Short mmCIF file of C-alpha atoms in Angstrom, two decimals:
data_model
loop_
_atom_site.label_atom_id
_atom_site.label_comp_id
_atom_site.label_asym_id
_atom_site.label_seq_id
_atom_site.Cartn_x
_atom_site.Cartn_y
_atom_site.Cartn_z
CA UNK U 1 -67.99 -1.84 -17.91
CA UNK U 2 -68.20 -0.96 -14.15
CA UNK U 3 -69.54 -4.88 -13.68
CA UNK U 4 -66.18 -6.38 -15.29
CA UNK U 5 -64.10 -3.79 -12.90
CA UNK U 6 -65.07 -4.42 -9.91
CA UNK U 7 -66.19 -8.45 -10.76
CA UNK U 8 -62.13 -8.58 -11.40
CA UNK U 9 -61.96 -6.77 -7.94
CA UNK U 10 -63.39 -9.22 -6.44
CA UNK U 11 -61.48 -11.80 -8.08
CA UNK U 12 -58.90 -10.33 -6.87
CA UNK U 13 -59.85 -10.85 -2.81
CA UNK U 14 -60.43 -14.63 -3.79
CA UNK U 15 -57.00 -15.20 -5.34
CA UNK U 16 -55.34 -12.76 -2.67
CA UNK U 17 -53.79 -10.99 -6.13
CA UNK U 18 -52.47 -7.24 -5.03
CA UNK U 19 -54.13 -4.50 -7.29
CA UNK U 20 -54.61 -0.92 -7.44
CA UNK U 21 -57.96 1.44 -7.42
CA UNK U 22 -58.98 4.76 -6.84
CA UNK U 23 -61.72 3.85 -4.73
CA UNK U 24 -61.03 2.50 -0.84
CA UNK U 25 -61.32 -1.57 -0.11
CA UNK U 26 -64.98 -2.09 1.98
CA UNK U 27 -66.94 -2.31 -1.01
CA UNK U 28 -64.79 -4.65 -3.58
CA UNK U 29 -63.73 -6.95 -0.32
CA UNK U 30 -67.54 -7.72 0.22
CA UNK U 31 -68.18 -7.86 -2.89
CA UNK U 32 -65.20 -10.62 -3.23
CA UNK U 33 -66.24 -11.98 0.22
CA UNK U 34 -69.63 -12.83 -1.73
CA UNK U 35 -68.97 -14.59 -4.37
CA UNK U 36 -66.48 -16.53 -1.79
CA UNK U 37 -69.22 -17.29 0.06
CA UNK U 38 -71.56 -18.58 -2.61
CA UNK U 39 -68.91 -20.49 -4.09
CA UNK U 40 -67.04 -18.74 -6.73
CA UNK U 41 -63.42 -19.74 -7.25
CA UNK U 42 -62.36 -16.02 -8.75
CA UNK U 43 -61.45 -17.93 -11.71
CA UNK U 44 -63.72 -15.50 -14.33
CA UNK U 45 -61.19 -13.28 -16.15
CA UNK U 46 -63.64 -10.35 -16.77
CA UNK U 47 -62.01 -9.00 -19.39
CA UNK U 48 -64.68 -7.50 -21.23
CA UNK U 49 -68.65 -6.46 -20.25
CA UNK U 50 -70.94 -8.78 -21.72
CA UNK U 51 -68.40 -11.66 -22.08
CA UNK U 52 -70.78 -14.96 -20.41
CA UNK U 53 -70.36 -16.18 -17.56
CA UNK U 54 -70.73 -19.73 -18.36
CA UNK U 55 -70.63 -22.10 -15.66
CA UNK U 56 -68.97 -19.80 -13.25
CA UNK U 57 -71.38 -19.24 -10.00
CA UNK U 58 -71.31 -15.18 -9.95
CA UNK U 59 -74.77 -15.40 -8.75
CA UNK U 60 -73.55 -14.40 -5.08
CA UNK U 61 -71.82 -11.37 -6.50
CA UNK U 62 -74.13 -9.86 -8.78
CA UNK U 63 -77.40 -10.41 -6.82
CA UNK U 64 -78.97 -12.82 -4.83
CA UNK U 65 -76.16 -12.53 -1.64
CA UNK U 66 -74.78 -9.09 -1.65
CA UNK U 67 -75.88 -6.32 -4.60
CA UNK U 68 -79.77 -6.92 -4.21
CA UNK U 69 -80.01 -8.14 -0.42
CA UNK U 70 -78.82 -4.40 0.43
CA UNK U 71 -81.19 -3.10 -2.13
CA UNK U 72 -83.49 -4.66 -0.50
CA UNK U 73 -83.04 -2.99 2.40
CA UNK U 74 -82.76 1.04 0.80
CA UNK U 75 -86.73 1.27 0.72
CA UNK U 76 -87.34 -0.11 4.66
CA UNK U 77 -84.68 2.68 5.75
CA UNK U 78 -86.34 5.23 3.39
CA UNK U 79 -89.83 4.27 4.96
CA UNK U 80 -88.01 4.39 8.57
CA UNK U 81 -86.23 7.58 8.09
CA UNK U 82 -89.33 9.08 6.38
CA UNK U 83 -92.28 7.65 8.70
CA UNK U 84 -91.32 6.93 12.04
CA UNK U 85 -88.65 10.10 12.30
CA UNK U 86 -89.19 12.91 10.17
CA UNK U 87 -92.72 13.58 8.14
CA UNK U 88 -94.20 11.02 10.77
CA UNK U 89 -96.81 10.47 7.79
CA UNK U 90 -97.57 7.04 6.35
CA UNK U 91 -98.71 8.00 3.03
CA UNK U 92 -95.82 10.24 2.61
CA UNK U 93 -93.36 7.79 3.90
CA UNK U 94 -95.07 5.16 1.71
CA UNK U 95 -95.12 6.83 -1.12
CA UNK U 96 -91.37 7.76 -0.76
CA UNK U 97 -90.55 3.84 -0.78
CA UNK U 98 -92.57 2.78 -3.28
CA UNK U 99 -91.16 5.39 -5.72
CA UNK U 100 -87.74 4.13 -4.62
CA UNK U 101 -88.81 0.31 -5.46
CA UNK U 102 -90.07 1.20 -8.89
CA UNK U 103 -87.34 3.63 -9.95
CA UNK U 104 -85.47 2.03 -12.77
CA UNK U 105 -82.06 3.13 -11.71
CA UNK U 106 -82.29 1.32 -8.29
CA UNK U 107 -83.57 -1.28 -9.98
CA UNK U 108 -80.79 -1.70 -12.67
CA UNK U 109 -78.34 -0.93 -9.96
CA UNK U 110 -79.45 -4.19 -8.06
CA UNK U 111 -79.15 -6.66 -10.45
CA UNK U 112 -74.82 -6.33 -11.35
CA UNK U 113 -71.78 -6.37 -9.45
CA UNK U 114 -71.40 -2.41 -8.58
CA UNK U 115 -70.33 -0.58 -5.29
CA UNK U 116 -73.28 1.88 -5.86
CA UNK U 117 -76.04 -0.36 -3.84
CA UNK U 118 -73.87 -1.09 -1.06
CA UNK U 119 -73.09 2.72 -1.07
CA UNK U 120 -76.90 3.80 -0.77
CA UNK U 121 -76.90 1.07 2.19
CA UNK U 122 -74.64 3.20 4.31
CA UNK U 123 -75.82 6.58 3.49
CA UNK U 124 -79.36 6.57 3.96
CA UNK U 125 -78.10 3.79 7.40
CA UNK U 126 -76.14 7.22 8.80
CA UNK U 127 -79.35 9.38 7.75
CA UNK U 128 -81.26 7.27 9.87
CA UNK U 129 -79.02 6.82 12.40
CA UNK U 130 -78.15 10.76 12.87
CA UNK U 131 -81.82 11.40 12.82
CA UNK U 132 -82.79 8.53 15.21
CA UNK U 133 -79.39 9.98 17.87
CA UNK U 134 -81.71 13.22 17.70
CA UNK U 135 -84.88 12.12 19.07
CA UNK U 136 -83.24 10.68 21.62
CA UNK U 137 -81.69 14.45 22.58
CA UNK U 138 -84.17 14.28 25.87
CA UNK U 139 -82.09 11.12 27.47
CA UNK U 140 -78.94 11.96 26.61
CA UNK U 141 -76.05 9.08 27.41
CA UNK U 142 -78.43 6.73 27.30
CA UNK U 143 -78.45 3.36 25.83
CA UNK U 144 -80.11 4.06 22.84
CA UNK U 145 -78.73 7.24 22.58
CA UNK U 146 -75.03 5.82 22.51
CA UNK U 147 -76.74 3.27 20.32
CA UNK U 148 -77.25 5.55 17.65
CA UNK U 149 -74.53 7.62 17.79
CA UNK U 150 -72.36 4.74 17.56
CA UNK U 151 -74.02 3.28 14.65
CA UNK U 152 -74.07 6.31 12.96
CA UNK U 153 -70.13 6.62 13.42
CA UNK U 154 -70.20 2.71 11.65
CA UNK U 155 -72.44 4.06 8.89
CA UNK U 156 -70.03 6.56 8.20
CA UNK U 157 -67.11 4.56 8.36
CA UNK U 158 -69.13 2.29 5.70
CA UNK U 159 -69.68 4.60 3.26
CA UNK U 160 -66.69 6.13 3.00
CA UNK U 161 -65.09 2.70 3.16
CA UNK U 162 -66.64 1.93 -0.27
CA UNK U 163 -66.77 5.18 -2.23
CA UNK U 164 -65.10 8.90 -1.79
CA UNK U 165 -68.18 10.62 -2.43
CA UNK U 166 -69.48 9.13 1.18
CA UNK U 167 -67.69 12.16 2.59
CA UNK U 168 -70.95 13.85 1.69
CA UNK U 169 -73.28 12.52 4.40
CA UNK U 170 -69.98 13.06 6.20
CA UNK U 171 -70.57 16.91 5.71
CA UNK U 172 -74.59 16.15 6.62
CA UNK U 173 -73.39 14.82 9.46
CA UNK U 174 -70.92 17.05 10.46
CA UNK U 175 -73.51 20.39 10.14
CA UNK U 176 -75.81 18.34 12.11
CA UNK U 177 -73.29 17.69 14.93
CA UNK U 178 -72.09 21.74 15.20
CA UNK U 179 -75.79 22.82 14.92
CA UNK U 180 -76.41 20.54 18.14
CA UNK U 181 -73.16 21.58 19.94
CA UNK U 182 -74.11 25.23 19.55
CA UNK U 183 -77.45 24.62 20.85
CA UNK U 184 -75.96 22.87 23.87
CA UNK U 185 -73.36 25.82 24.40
CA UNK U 186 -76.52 28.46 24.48
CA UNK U 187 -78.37 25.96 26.92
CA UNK U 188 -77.35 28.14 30.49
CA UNK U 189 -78.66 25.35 32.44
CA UNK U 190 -75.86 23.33 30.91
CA UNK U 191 -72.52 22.74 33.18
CA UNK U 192 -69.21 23.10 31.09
CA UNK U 193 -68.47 19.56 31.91
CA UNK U 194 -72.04 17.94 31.05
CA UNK U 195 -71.53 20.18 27.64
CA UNK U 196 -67.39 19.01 27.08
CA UNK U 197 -68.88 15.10 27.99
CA UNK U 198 -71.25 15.75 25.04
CA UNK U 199 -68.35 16.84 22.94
CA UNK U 200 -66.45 14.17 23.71
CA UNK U 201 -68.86 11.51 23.34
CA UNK U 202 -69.25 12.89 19.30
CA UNK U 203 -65.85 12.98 18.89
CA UNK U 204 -65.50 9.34 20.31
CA UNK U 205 -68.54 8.29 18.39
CA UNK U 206 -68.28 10.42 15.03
CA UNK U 207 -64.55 10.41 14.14
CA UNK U 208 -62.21 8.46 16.41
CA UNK U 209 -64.93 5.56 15.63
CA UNK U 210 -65.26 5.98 11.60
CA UNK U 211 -61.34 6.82 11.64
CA UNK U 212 -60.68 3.36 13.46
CA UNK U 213 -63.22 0.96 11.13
CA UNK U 214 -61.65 3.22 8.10
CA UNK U 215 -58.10 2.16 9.08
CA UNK U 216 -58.92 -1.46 9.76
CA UNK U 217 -60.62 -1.84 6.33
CA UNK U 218 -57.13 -1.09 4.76
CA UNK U 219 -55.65 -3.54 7.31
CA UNK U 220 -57.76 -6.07 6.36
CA UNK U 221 -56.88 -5.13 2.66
CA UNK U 222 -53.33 -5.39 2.78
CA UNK U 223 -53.41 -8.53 4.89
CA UNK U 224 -55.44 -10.26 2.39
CA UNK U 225 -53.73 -9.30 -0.65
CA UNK U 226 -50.21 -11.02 -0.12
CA UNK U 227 -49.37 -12.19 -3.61
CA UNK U 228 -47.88 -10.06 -6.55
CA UNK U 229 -50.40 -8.68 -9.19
CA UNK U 230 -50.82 -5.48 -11.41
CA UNK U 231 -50.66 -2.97 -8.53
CA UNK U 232 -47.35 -3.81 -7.66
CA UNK U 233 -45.63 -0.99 -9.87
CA UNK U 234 -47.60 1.91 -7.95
CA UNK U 235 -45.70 1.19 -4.72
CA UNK U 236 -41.74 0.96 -3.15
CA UNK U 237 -39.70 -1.53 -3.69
CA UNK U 238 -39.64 -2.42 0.12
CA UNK U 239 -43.35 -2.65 -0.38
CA UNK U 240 -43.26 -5.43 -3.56
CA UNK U 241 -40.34 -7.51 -1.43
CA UNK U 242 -43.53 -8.23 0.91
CA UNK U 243 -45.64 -9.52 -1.80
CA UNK U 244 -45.33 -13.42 -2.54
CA UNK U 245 -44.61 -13.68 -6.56
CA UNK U 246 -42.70 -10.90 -6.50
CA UNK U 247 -39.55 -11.02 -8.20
CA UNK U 248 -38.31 -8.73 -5.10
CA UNK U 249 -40.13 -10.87 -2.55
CA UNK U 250 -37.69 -11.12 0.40
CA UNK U 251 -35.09 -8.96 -0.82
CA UNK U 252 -33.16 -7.37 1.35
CA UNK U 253 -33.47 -3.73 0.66
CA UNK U 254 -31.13 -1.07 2.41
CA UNK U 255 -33.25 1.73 3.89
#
């Protein structure tokens, strides 16, 4: 069922149809910029799961371009995070990802049009990136250490862009962040100033940063779905008079 929903998502993005979900835009818009890409017209009407396909090219959606490309990736940043950062043991860290590339959910997972995959792509990309931005405690402000604190800042952006429940590693995050701060604040060889640069660069870096990508996401959402569809009826009027279709569209409308 979760494969028709978000396949009609997608279909969605490619006919620029307005629609309404409970979960935010990042993952249905790639998911619709996929099947763009690979040449599907959004034609499908997914109106049931297991209805065929027929000669409609949903290849790029379901696997091959988007769902199992960032499966693909979950065991290399499992063997990263696990290896080169935290048990700094190659049979443990090997034995981590090849559990993760046999395990029948991930497996399932990969092969049909679902937000989950692209999900796991973002957390375990701010796990690493948090726990990469800590090794690198002994330069701080360098290159790599802005590096990863940045890209842990897009990670987190990314997975709360495609599902709620991203505001976990949020949280990991977060604890991570205050634990560090209040080991800076007991460090008495510390200035006040080196320690409030360090607090700005998180804030910067770990939520004016994820805030930002978060609120361009919906930008990008709302500029790309400009015609009238079945999520009209959840917003104001003034809203629907900017949707093409819409029997409102232009209407002047007193405030």
């Amino acid at each position: 069922w979760d494969e028709t929903h978000f396949g009609k998502m997608g279909s969605y993005y490619i006919n620029r149809t307005f629609f309404f979900d409970v979960h935010p835009p990042l993952g249905k818009m790639l998911i619709g910029l996929a099947g763009y890409l690979s040449g599907y017209d959004g034609t499908f009407p997914f109106q049931k799961p297991g209805d065929r396909y027929e000669q409609h090219n949903y290849i790029g959606m379901r696997g091959v371009r988007l769902c199992r490309l960032v499966s693909s990736w979950l065991a290399f940043l499992c063997l990263s995070i696990q290896m080169l950062e935290l048990s700094k043991s190659l049979p443990a860290a090997l034995l981590t990802a090849f559990i993760l590339i046999f395990d029948t959910g991930c497996i399932t997972l990969s092969q049909y049009i679902l937000l989950d995959p692209i999900l796991m792509f973002f957390l375990m990309g701010a796990v690493l990136s948090m726990v990469k931005c800590n090794n690198c405690a002994d330069r701080p402000f360098s290159a790599s250490w802005w590096f990863w604190l940045s890209l842990t800042g897009v990670n987190l952006a990314g997975a709360m862009g495609v599902k709620f429940v991203g505001l976990f590693v949020v949280l990991l995050v977060g604890l991570n962040t205050i634990y560090d701060l209040w080991d800076l604040l007991g460090n008495l060889s510390l200035s006040l100033v080196m320690f409030g640069k360090h607090l700005l660069a998180r804030v910067l870096c770990l939520i004016v940063l994820p805030l930002a990508l978060y609120t361009a996401m919906f930008a990008i959402h709302f500029a790309v779905l400009n015609r009238s569809g079945p999520g009209d009826g959840f917003f104001s009027s003034a809203f629907q008079s900017q949707l093409i279709g819409n029997n409102l569209h232009n209407v002047s409308i007193p405030e």
